[in-house]
Coordinates of C-alpha atoms in Angstrom, one line a residue:
Chain A
M1 CA 21.1 22.8 -13.7
T2 CA 21.0 19.7 -15.8
A3 CA 17.9 18.4 -17.5
A4 CA 18.2 15.0 -15.8
L5 CA 18.1 16.6 -12.4
A6 CA 15.1 18.8 -13.3
L7 CA 13.0 15.9 -14.7
G8 CA 14.3 13.4 -12.1
D9 CA 13.4 15.8 -9.2
D10 CA 9.9 16.4 -10.6
A11 CA 9.3 12.6 -10.6
L12 CA 10.9 12.0 -7.2
V13 CA 9.0 14.7 -5.4
L14 CA 5.6 13.9 -6.9
S15 CA 6.2 10.3 -6.2
H16 CA 6.9 11.1 -2.6
R17 CA 3.7 13.2 -2.3
L18 CA 1.6 10.4 -3.7
G19 CA 3.3 7.9 -1.4
E20 CA 1.8 9.9 1.5
W21 CA -1.7 8.8 0.4
A22 CA -1.0 5.1 1.3
G23 CA -3.6 4.1 3.8
H24 CA -5.6 7.3 3.4
A25 CA -7.3 6.9 0.0
P26 CA -11.1 7.4 -0.4
V27 CA -11.6 3.9 -1.9
L28 CA -9.4 0.8 -2.1
E29 CA -9.1 1.0 -5.8
E30 CA -7.4 4.4 -5.4
E31 CA -4.9 2.9 -2.9
V32 CA -3.8 0.7 -5.7
A33 CA -3.9 3.4 -8.4
L34 CA -2.1 6.1 -6.5
A35 CA 0.6 3.7 -5.3
N36 CA 0.9 2.5 -8.9
I37 CA 1.5 6.0 -10.2
A38 CA 3.9 6.8 -7.3
L39 CA 5.9 3.7 -8.2
D40 CA 6.0 4.6 -11.9
L41 CA 7.3 8.1 -11.0
L42 CA 9.8 6.7 -8.6
G43 CA 11.1 4.4 -11.3
Q44 CA 11.5 7.4 -13.7
A45 CA 13.2 9.4 -11.0
R46 CA 15.7 6.6 -10.3
V47 CA 16.7 6.3 -14.0
L48 CA 16.9 10.1 -14.5
L49 CA 18.9 10.7 -11.3
S50 CA 21.3 7.9 -12.2
L51 CA 22.1 9.7 -15.4
E52 CA 23.3 12.5 -13.2
G53 CA 25.1 10.6 -10.4
D54 CA 24.3 8.3 -7.4
E55 CA 20.5 8.3 -7.0
D56 CA 20.6 8.0 -3.2
E57 CA 23.2 10.8 -2.8
L58 CA 21.1 13.0 -5.0
A59 CA 17.8 12.2 -3.3
Y60 CA 19.0 12.2 0.3
L61 CA 22.0 14.5 0.6
R62 CA 21.0 17.6 -1.3
E63 CA 19.4 20.4 0.6
E64 CA 16.3 22.2 -0.4
R65 CA 18.0 24.9 -2.5
A66 CA 19.7 22.3 -4.7
F67 CA 16.4 20.6 -5.8
R68 CA 15.3 21.5 -9.3
N69 CA 11.7 20.3 -9.4
V70 CA 8.9 22.6 -10.3
Q71 CA 6.9 23.9 -7.4
L72 CA 3.7 22.2 -8.6
V73 CA 4.9 18.7 -7.7
E74 CA 5.9 19.7 -4.2
Q75 CA 2.5 21.1 -3.3
P76 CA 0.9 19.2 -0.3
N77 CA -1.8 16.7 -1.2
G78 CA -4.7 18.6 0.2
D79 CA -8.0 16.8 -0.4
F80 CA -8.5 14.2 -3.2
A81 CA -9.6 16.9 -5.7
H82 CA -6.4 18.9 -4.9
T83 CA -4.3 15.8 -5.6
I84 CA -6.2 15.1 -8.8
A85 CA -5.9 18.7 -10.1
R86 CA -2.1 18.4 -9.5
Q87 CA -2.1 15.1 -11.3
L88 CA -4.1 16.5 -14.2
Y89 CA -1.8 19.5 -14.7
F90 CA 1.4 17.6 -14.3
S91 CA 0.6 14.4 -16.1
S92 CA -0.7 16.3 -19.1
Y93 CA 2.6 18.2 -19.1
Q94 CA 4.7 15.1 -18.7
E95 CA 2.9 13.2 -21.4
L96 CA 3.5 15.9 -24.0
L97 CA 7.1 16.5 -22.8
Y98 CA 8.1 12.9 -22.9
G99 CA 6.2 12.5 -26.2
Q100 CA 8.5 15.1 -27.7
L101 CA 11.7 13.7 -26.1
A102 CA 10.8 10.2 -27.2
S103 CA 10.3 11.2 -30.8
E104 CA 13.4 13.5 -31.0
G105 CA 15.7 10.5 -31.0
R106 CA 18.7 12.7 -30.6
S107 CA 18.7 13.2 -26.8
A108 CA 20.0 11.0 -24.1
F109 CA 16.5 11.0 -22.8
A110 CA 14.8 9.2 -25.7
P111 CA 15.0 5.7 -24.2
V112 CA 13.8 6.9 -20.8
A113 CA 11.1 9.1 -22.4
A114 CA 9.9 6.2 -24.6
K115 CA 9.2 4.0 -21.6
A116 CA 7.9 6.8 -19.4
V117 CA 5.4 8.2 -21.9
K118 CA 3.4 4.9 -21.7
E119 CA 3.2 5.2 -17.9
V120 CA 2.4 8.9 -18.1
A121 CA -0.5 8.3 -20.6
Y122 CA -2.1 6.1 -17.9
H123 CA -1.5 8.7 -15.2
R124 CA -3.2 11.4 -17.4
D125 CA -6.1 9.1 -18.2
H126 CA -6.6 8.4 -14.5
A127 CA -6.5 12.2 -13.7
E128 CA -8.8 12.9 -16.6
H129 CA -11.4 10.4 -15.4
W130 CA -11.4 11.7 -11.9
T131 CA -11.6 15.3 -13.0
L132 CA -14.7 14.3 -15.0
R133 CA -16.3 12.4 -12.0
L134 CA -15.5 15.1 -9.5
G135 CA -16.4 18.0 -11.8
D136 CA -19.6 16.4 -13.0
G137 CA -20.4 14.5 -9.8
T138 CA -22.1 16.3 -6.9
P139 CA -22.3 20.0 -6.1
E140 CA -19.8 19.4 -3.4
S141 CA -17.3 17.6 -5.6
N142 CA -17.7 20.2 -8.3
E143 CA -16.9 22.9 -5.9
R144 CA -13.9 21.1 -4.5
M145 CA -12.5 20.3 -7.9
Q146 CA -12.9 23.9 -9.1
R147 CA -11.2 25.2 -5.9
A148 CA -8.3 22.8 -6.5
L149 CA -7.9 23.8 -10.2
D150 CA -7.9 27.5 -9.1
S151 CA -5.4 27.2 -6.3
L152 CA -2.9 25.2 -8.2
W153 CA -3.1 27.3 -11.4
R154 CA -0.4 29.7 -10.4
Y155 CA 2.1 26.9 -10.4
T156 CA 1.5 25.9 -14.0
G157 CA 3.4 28.7 -15.7
E158 CA 6.6 27.3 -14.5
L159 CA 6.1 24.1 -16.5
F160 CA 6.9 25.9 -19.7
E161 CA 10.0 27.6 -18.7
P162 CA 12.6 26.1 -21.0
V163 CA 15.0 23.6 -19.4
E164 CA 18.5 24.0 -20.6
A165 CA 19.7 21.4 -23.1
L166 CA 16.3 19.8 -23.5
P167 CA 15.4 19.5 -27.2
V168 CA 11.8 20.6 -26.7
D169 CA 9.6 23.0 -28.5
W170 CA 8.3 24.8 -25.4
T171 CA 5.7 26.9 -27.2
A172 CA 4.1 23.8 -28.8
L173 CA 4.3 22.1 -25.4
R174 CA 2.4 24.9 -23.8
D175 CA -0.2 25.1 -26.5
G176 CA -0.7 21.4 -26.5
W177 CA -1.0 21.3 -22.7
L178 CA -3.5 24.2 -22.7
T179 CA -5.7 22.4 -25.3
T180 CA -5.7 19.1 -23.4
V181 CA -6.4 20.6 -20.0
T182 CA -9.0 23.1 -21.3
D183 CA -10.9 20.2 -23.0
V184 CA -10.9 18.0 -19.9
V185 CA -11.9 20.8 -17.7
A186 CA -14.7 21.9 -20.0
R187 CA -16.1 18.4 -20.2
A188 CA -16.0 18.2 -16.4
T189 CA -18.3 21.3 -16.3
L190 CA -15.5 23.3 -14.8
T191 CA -13.6 26.4 -15.8
L192 CA -9.9 27.2 -16.0
P193 CA -8.8 30.4 -14.2
G194 CA -7.3 32.0 -17.3
G195 CA -4.5 31.7 -19.8
P196 CA -1.2 30.1 -18.8
Q197 CA 0.7 32.4 -16.6
V198 CA 4.2 32.1 -18.0
G199 CA 6.2 34.9 -16.5
A200 CA 4.0 35.1 -13.4
W201 CA 6.0 35.6 -10.2
T202 CA 6.2 31.9 -9.4
A203 CA 7.4 30.9 -12.8
G204 CA 10.8 29.3 -13.0
A205 CA 11.4 29.4 -9.2
G206 CA 11.6 25.7 -8.5
R207 CA 14.0 25.1 -11.4
Q208 CA 16.2 27.7 -9.8
G209 CA 16.0 26.0 -6.4
I210 CA 13.5 28.4 -4.9
H211 CA 10.8 26.3 -3.4
T212 CA 7.7 26.8 -1.3
E213 CA 7.7 26.4 2.5
P214 CA 6.2 22.9 2.8
F215 CA 9.0 21.5 0.7
G216 CA 11.6 21.8 3.4
R217 CA 9.5 19.8 5.8
M218 CA 8.9 17.2 3.1
L219 CA 12.6 16.8 2.6
A220 CA 13.3 16.7 6.4
E221 CA 11.0 13.6 6.6
M222 CA 12.3 12.0 3.5
Q223 CA 16.0 12.4 4.3
H224 CA 16.3 12.1 8.1
L225 CA 17.0 8.4 8.4
H226 CA 19.5 8.3 5.5
R227 CA 21.3 11.3 7.0
S228 CA 21.3 9.8 10.5
H229 CA 23.5 7.0 9.3
P230 CA 26.2 8.5 7.2
G231 CA 27.9 6.0 4.8
A232 CA 25.5 3.2 5.7
T233 CA 24.1 0.9 3.0
W234 CA 20.5 -0.2 3.1
Chain B
M1 CA -36.4 -20.0 -2.5
T2 CA -37.4 -21.8 0.7
T3 CA -36.2 -25.3 1.2
T4 CA -38.2 -27.8 3.1
A5 CA -36.6 -29.9 5.7
P6 CA -36.2 -33.1 3.8
E7 CA -34.7 -31.3 0.8
A8 CA -32.3 -29.5 3.2
G9 CA -31.2 -32.9 4.5
A10 CA -30.5 -34.2 1.0
L11 CA -28.6 -31.0 0.2
E12 CA -26.5 -31.3 3.3
A13 CA -25.6 -34.8 2.4
V14 CA -24.4 -33.6 -1.1
F15 CA -22.4 -30.9 0.7
D16 CA -20.8 -33.3 3.2
A17 CA -19.9 -35.7 0.4
A18 CA -18.3 -32.9 -1.6
V19 CA -16.2 -31.8 1.3
A20 CA -15.3 -35.4 2.1
A21 CA -14.1 -35.9 -1.5
D22 CA -12.0 -32.8 -1.3
E23 CA -14.1 -31.1 -4.0
R24 CA -14.5 -27.3 -4.0
I25 CA -17.7 -25.7 -2.8
E26 CA -18.7 -22.9 -5.2
P27 CA -20.8 -19.8 -4.7
R28 CA -24.0 -21.3 -6.2
D29 CA -23.7 -24.6 -4.3
W30 CA -25.9 -25.2 -1.2
M31 CA -23.9 -24.8 2.0
P32 CA -24.9 -24.9 5.7
D33 CA -25.7 -21.4 7.1
A34 CA -22.9 -21.8 9.7
Y35 CA -20.4 -22.7 7.0
R36 CA -21.4 -19.5 5.1
A37 CA -21.3 -17.3 8.2
G38 CA -18.0 -18.7 9.4
L39 CA -16.4 -18.1 6.0
V40 CA -17.7 -14.6 5.8
R41 CA -16.3 -13.9 9.3
Q42 CA -12.9 -15.4 8.4
I43 CA -12.5 -13.9 4.9
A44 CA -13.7 -10.5 6.0
Q45 CA -11.3 -10.6 8.9
H46 CA -8.6 -11.6 6.5
A47 CA -9.4 -8.8 4.0
H48 CA -9.6 -6.2 6.9
S49 CA -6.1 -7.4 8.0
E50 CA -4.7 -6.6 4.6
I51 CA -6.2 -3.1 4.7
I52 CA -5.3 -2.3 8.3
G53 CA -1.9 -4.0 7.7
M54 CA -1.1 -1.3 5.2
Q55 CA -0.8 1.3 8.0
P56 CA 2.2 0.1 10.0
E57 CA 4.3 -0.2 6.8
A58 CA 3.0 2.9 5.1
N59 CA 4.2 4.6 8.2
W60 CA 7.7 4.3 6.7
I61 CA 7.2 5.0 3.0
T62 CA 8.1 8.6 3.3
R63 CA 11.1 7.8 5.4
A64 CA 12.6 4.8 3.5
P65 CA 16.4 5.2 3.5
S66 CA 17.1 4.4 -0.1
L67 CA 15.1 4.8 -3.3
R68 CA 15.3 1.1 -3.9
R69 CA 13.9 0.2 -0.5
K70 CA 11.2 2.9 -1.0
A71 CA 10.1 1.3 -4.3
I72 CA 10.0 -2.1 -2.7
L73 CA 7.9 -0.9 0.2
M74 CA 5.5 1.1 -2.0
A75 CA 5.0 -2.0 -4.2
K76 CA 4.3 -4.1 -1.1
V77 CA 1.7 -1.7 0.4
Q78 CA 0.1 -1.6 -3.0
D79 CA 0.0 -5.4 -3.2
E80 CA -1.7 -5.4 0.2
A81 CA -4.5 -3.2 -1.1
G82 CA -4.8 -5.6 -4.0
H83 CA -5.1 -8.6 -1.6
G84 CA -7.8 -6.7 0.3
L85 CA -9.7 -6.4 -3.0
Y86 CA -9.4 -10.1 -3.9
L87 CA -10.5 -11.1 -0.5
Y88 CA -13.5 -8.7 -0.3
S89 CA -14.5 -10.1 -3.7
A90 CA -14.2 -13.6 -2.4
A91 CA -16.4 -12.8 0.6
E92 CA -18.9 -11.1 -1.6
T93 CA -19.6 -14.4 -3.4
L94 CA -21.1 -15.5 -0.1
G95 CA -23.7 -12.8 -0.1
T96 CA -22.2 -9.9 1.8
S97 CA -20.9 -6.6 0.4
R98 CA -17.7 -4.7 0.7
E99 CA -19.7 -1.8 2.1
E100 CA -21.2 -3.9 4.8
M101 CA -17.9 -5.5 5.7
L102 CA -16.2 -2.1 6.0
D103 CA -19.0 -0.9 8.1
K104 CA -18.6 -3.8 10.4
L105 CA -14.8 -3.2 10.6
H106 CA -15.3 0.5 11.3
S107 CA -17.9 -0.2 14.1
G108 CA -15.7 -3.0 15.6
R109 CA -18.1 -5.8 14.8
Q110 CA -15.5 -7.5 12.6
R111 CA -11.9 -7.9 13.6
Y112 CA -8.5 -7.8 11.9
S113 CA -5.3 -9.5 12.9
S114 CA -4.0 -8.5 16.3
I115 CA -0.5 -8.1 14.9
F116 CA -1.3 -4.8 13.3
N117 CA -1.9 -3.2 16.6
Y118 CA 1.8 -3.0 17.2
P119 CA 3.8 0.1 16.2
T120 CA 6.6 0.3 13.6
L121 CA 9.2 2.3 15.5
T122 CA 12.2 2.0 13.3
W123 CA 13.1 1.2 9.7
A124 CA 14.1 -2.3 10.8
D125 CA 10.5 -3.0 11.8
V126 CA 9.6 -3.0 8.0
G127 CA 12.1 -5.9 7.7
A128 CA 10.8 -7.7 10.8
I129 CA 7.2 -7.5 9.5
G130 CA 8.3 -8.9 6.1
W131 CA 10.3 -11.8 7.6
L132 CA 8.2 -12.7 10.7
V133 CA 4.7 -11.3 10.1
D134 CA 4.5 -12.2 6.5
G135 CA 6.2 -15.5 7.3
A136 CA 3.6 -16.4 9.9
A137 CA 0.9 -15.3 7.4
I138 CA 2.2 -17.6 4.7
T139 CA 2.5 -20.5 7.1
N140 CA -1.2 -19.9 8.0
Q141 CA -2.3 -19.3 4.4
V142 CA -0.5 -21.9 2.3
P143 CA -2.9 -24.6 3.7
L144 CA -5.8 -22.3 2.8
C145 CA -4.9 -22.7 -0.9
R146 CA -6.6 -26.1 -0.4
C147 CA -9.5 -24.7 1.6
S148 CA -12.9 -26.3 0.7
Y149 CA -14.4 -23.0 -0.5
G150 CA -13.3 -22.4 -4.1
P151 CA -13.2 -18.5 -4.3
Y152 CA -11.2 -18.3 -1.0
A153 CA -8.8 -21.0 -2.1
R154 CA -8.2 -19.3 -5.4
A155 CA -7.7 -15.9 -3.8
M156 CA -5.1 -17.5 -1.4
I157 CA -3.1 -18.9 -4.3
R158 CA -2.6 -15.4 -5.7
V159 CA -2.0 -13.9 -2.3
C160 CA 0.5 -16.5 -1.2
K161 CA 2.7 -16.0 -4.3
E162 CA 3.0 -12.3 -3.6
E163 CA 3.4 -12.8 0.1
S164 CA 6.3 -15.1 -0.4
F165 CA 8.0 -12.5 -2.4
H166 CA 7.5 -9.9 0.4
Q167 CA 8.8 -12.3 3.0
R168 CA 12.0 -12.8 1.1
Q169 CA 12.4 -9.0 0.7
G170 CA 11.9 -8.5 4.4
Y171 CA 14.5 -11.1 5.2
E172 CA 16.9 -9.5 2.7
L173 CA 16.3 -6.1 4.4
L174 CA 17.1 -7.5 7.8
L175 CA 20.2 -9.2 6.4
A176 CA 21.5 -5.9 5.0
L177 CA 21.0 -4.3 8.4
S178 CA 22.5 -7.2 10.3
R179 CA 25.6 -7.0 8.1
G180 CA 25.7 -3.2 8.1
T181 CA 27.0 -0.9 10.8
E182 CA 26.8 -1.6 14.5
A183 CA 23.8 0.8 14.8
Q184 CA 22.0 -1.0 11.9
H185 CA 22.6 -4.4 13.4
A186 CA 21.3 -3.2 16.8
M187 CA 18.2 -1.8 15.0
A188 CA 17.6 -5.1 13.3
Q189 CA 17.9 -7.1 16.6
D190 CA 15.6 -4.7 18.5
A191 CA 13.0 -5.1 15.8
V192 CA 13.1 -8.9 15.9
D193 CA 13.0 -8.7 19.7
R194 CA 9.8 -6.7 19.5
W195 CA 8.0 -8.6 16.7
W196 CA 8.9 -12.2 17.6
W197 CA 6.2 -12.9 20.2
P198 CA 3.4 -11.0 18.5
S199 CA 4.2 -13.0 15.4
L200 CA 3.7 -16.3 17.3
M201 CA 0.4 -15.0 18.5
M202 CA -0.8 -14.6 14.9
F203 CA -1.6 -18.4 14.9
G204 CA -4.4 -17.8 17.4
P205 CA -5.1 -19.2 20.8
P206 CA -3.8 -22.7 21.9
D207 CA -5.8 -25.6 20.4
D208 CA -7.7 -26.3 23.6
E209 CA -9.0 -22.7 23.6
S210 CA -9.7 -22.1 19.9
A211 CA -13.5 -21.6 19.5
H212 CA -13.8 -22.2 15.8
S213 CA -11.1 -24.7 15.1
A214 CA -12.9 -28.0 15.3
Q215 CA -15.7 -27.0 13.0
S216 CA -13.3 -25.3 10.6
M217 CA -11.3 -28.4 10.4
A218 CA -14.3 -30.7 9.9
W219 CA -15.4 -28.5 7.0
K220 CA -11.8 -28.4 5.6
I221 CA -11.7 -24.6 5.8
K222 CA -8.7 -25.1 8.1
R223 CA -6.3 -28.0 7.6
H224 CA -4.0 -27.8 10.6
S225 CA -4.4 -26.7 14.2
N226 CA -3.1 -23.4 15.5
D227 CA -0.4 -25.1 17.6
E228 CA 0.7 -27.3 14.7
L229 CA 1.2 -24.2 12.5
R230 CA 2.9 -22.2 15.2
Q231 CA 5.3 -25.1 15.8
R232 CA 6.0 -25.3 12.0
F233 CA 6.7 -21.6 12.0
V234 CA 9.2 -21.7 14.9
D235 CA 11.0 -24.6 13.3
I236 CA 11.4 -22.6 10.1
C237 CA 12.5 -19.4 11.8
V238 CA 15.2 -20.7 14.0
P239 CA 17.7 -21.5 11.2
Q240 CA 16.7 -18.4 9.4
A241 CA 17.5 -16.3 12.4
R242 CA 20.9 -18.0 12.6
S243 CA 21.7 -17.1 9.0
L244 CA 20.6 -13.6 9.7
G245 CA 23.1 -13.4 12.5
L246 CA 20.2 -12.4 14.9
T247 CA 18.9 -14.0 18.0
L248 CA 15.3 -14.8 18.9
P249 CA 14.2 -13.4 22.3
D250 CA 13.3 -16.6 24.0
P251 CA 15.7 -18.2 26.6
D252 CA 13.7 -21.5 26.5
L253 CA 14.1 -22.0 22.7
R254 CA 16.0 -25.2 22.0
W255 CA 16.0 -28.2 19.7
N256 CA 14.2 -31.2 21.1
E257 CA 15.7 -34.3 19.6
E258 CA 12.9 -36.6 20.8
R259 CA 10.1 -34.5 19.3
G260 CA 12.1 -33.5 16.3
H261 CA 10.9 -29.9 16.9
H262 CA 12.1 -26.8 18.8
D263 CA 10.7 -26.3 22.2
F264 CA 9.9 -22.7 23.0
G265 CA 8.8 -20.6 25.9
P266 CA 5.3 -19.7 27.1
I267 CA 3.3 -17.1 25.2
D268 CA 1.9 -14.2 27.1
W269 CA -1.8 -14.9 26.4
D270 CA -2.9 -12.1 28.7
E271 CA -1.2 -9.6 26.3
F272 CA -2.9 -11.4 23.3
H273 CA -6.3 -11.1 24.9
E274 CA -5.8 -7.5 25.8
V275 CA -4.8 -6.6 22.2
L276 CA -7.9 -8.5 21.0
R277 CA -10.0 -6.6 23.4
G278 CA -8.8 -3.3 21.8
N279 CA -6.2 -2.5 24.4
G280 CA -3.0 -3.0 22.3
P281 CA -0.6 -0.1 21.6
C282 CA -2.2 1.0 18.3
N283 CA -5.8 -0.3 18.3
D284 CA -7.4 3.1 18.6
Q285 CA -5.0 4.7 16.2
R286 CA -5.4 2.1 13.4
L287 CA -9.2 2.1 13.5
A288 CA -9.4 5.9 13.8
Q289 CA -7.2 6.3 10.6
R290 CA -9.3 3.7 8.7
R291 CA -12.6 5.5 9.8
R292 CA -11.1 8.9 8.9
A293 CA -10.0 7.8 5.4
H294 CA -13.5 6.3 4.8
K295 CA -15.3 9.3 6.1
E296 CA -13.1 11.9 4.4
G297 CA -13.5 9.9 1.1
A298 CA -17.3 9.8 1.3
W299 CA -17.7 12.8 -1.0
V300 CA -15.4 11.2 -3.6
R301 CA -17.5 8.0 -3.6
E302 CA -20.7 10.0 -3.8
A303 CA -19.3 12.0 -6.7
A304 CA -18.3 8.8 -8.6
A305 CA -21.8 7.3 -8.0
A306 CA -23.5 10.5 -9.2
Y307 CA -21.4 10.7 -12.3
A308 CA -21.9 7.0 -13.0
A309 CA -25.7 7.4 -12.6
R310 CA -25.7 10.4 -15.0
H311 CA -23.4 8.9 -17.6
G312 CA -24.5 5.3 -17.3
E313 CA -21.1 3.9 -16.6
A314 CA -20.1 1.4 -13.9
S315 CA -19.4 3.1 -10.6
A316 CA -15.7 3.6 -9.6

């Protein structure tokens, strides 16, 4: 596995999931915001996958077992709280990860990371604000947000499995992530399920090409047209 | 404040003079009730069209065949949501609210453009919508940039810039298909065949059957008649179709030297009226999805309002 593939697949897959929201968001402003985040991520994916090879070949012609994204990003959207919890967990991770990669200066990812970290800071801010509104909104929204944080928690351990050849301090990343997320969740009058479950049974599986069941169906939809016209350009 | 009859007469004269002098009417200016009501109807319908119009294209976001095309399509659908927002804001300057307009859309008391009741069945439909549907929309909307109501005219200037961009992208998408494999070319032709006539219907009924036209033109909301704009659109599309290497599905389409325009075949107005009556291929589906998104999002909007009330911030 290469690092470009791991990070590129994360962005590609989450972008796709967010794209599924188009036309379904709870308020028009969120149609704009979710599409905006999806576009940023797709932009990141294209740059990262291009470091590895042809972006379309990589996106459309690999099978499920060859994708290296973490399982968190492939999780179905669920309700709005579920999507926001996924965004909170993942954007907090991405912001710290790209922050480190941008400042390292010695990796091939520094230029990509420097641009992406600005976008990701906005994504984290968006997720934070919605976590606060939903957690500290109505009893129903509080309950939904708590349920979402709980059900996605098991997928967070994997985020801190070291990715080969990435110059990242993974322990610092995990500690920073836990601090950030714990703070937001507490301010939202919610609770985190527990410590980060690195080493739990789901950890590392996505990076090894072991995915969850909904992912295959997502890829079938994403790839079918491209695969139906071998060699065509679009 | 209640205005007595003589004052209203004087105000009306001021309004008429402003319209005659091509000045812009602004939200705080006096305006006839029918002018206000007509604009609310038109701008709301326009905003609703942007919102419902996201659906046929969003239908292909998850299946776009290349990452470049996917990015373009996502950006376009995002722009449409933005256009909806500008237009709802413009309508709100006339004393209605977004909530009220959405409620009327959901209950069928306000309409949206009939074109969005047609399905997107292949990837090429995304290109046909860009080229033909956005093309027709631009032809309709460019004159609205000079509309007598200031907030609407200003919204249209922003909308038209972005729409022109989408239209070129749609054309470019079709061109790639047309010059691609045989299967891609056939896909492009099929899409144009299905979207051509519905696009011509976007200009509304013929001039002699258009209920609001005369008054709209007198008030300079509208600058050209439906048939004039439709003719302009046909004249623009014919050479573009030729450059695309695609045909338009009309055996009667030919250049008329005398008129200096293209003649074209009769439009199926029965189909148009059926779609307007709610009997088009996707009417039920489009409205059901919009209602569902709104209903399923209610708890989110309530949460944002409760949070804002508690923390004294502006609601989301």
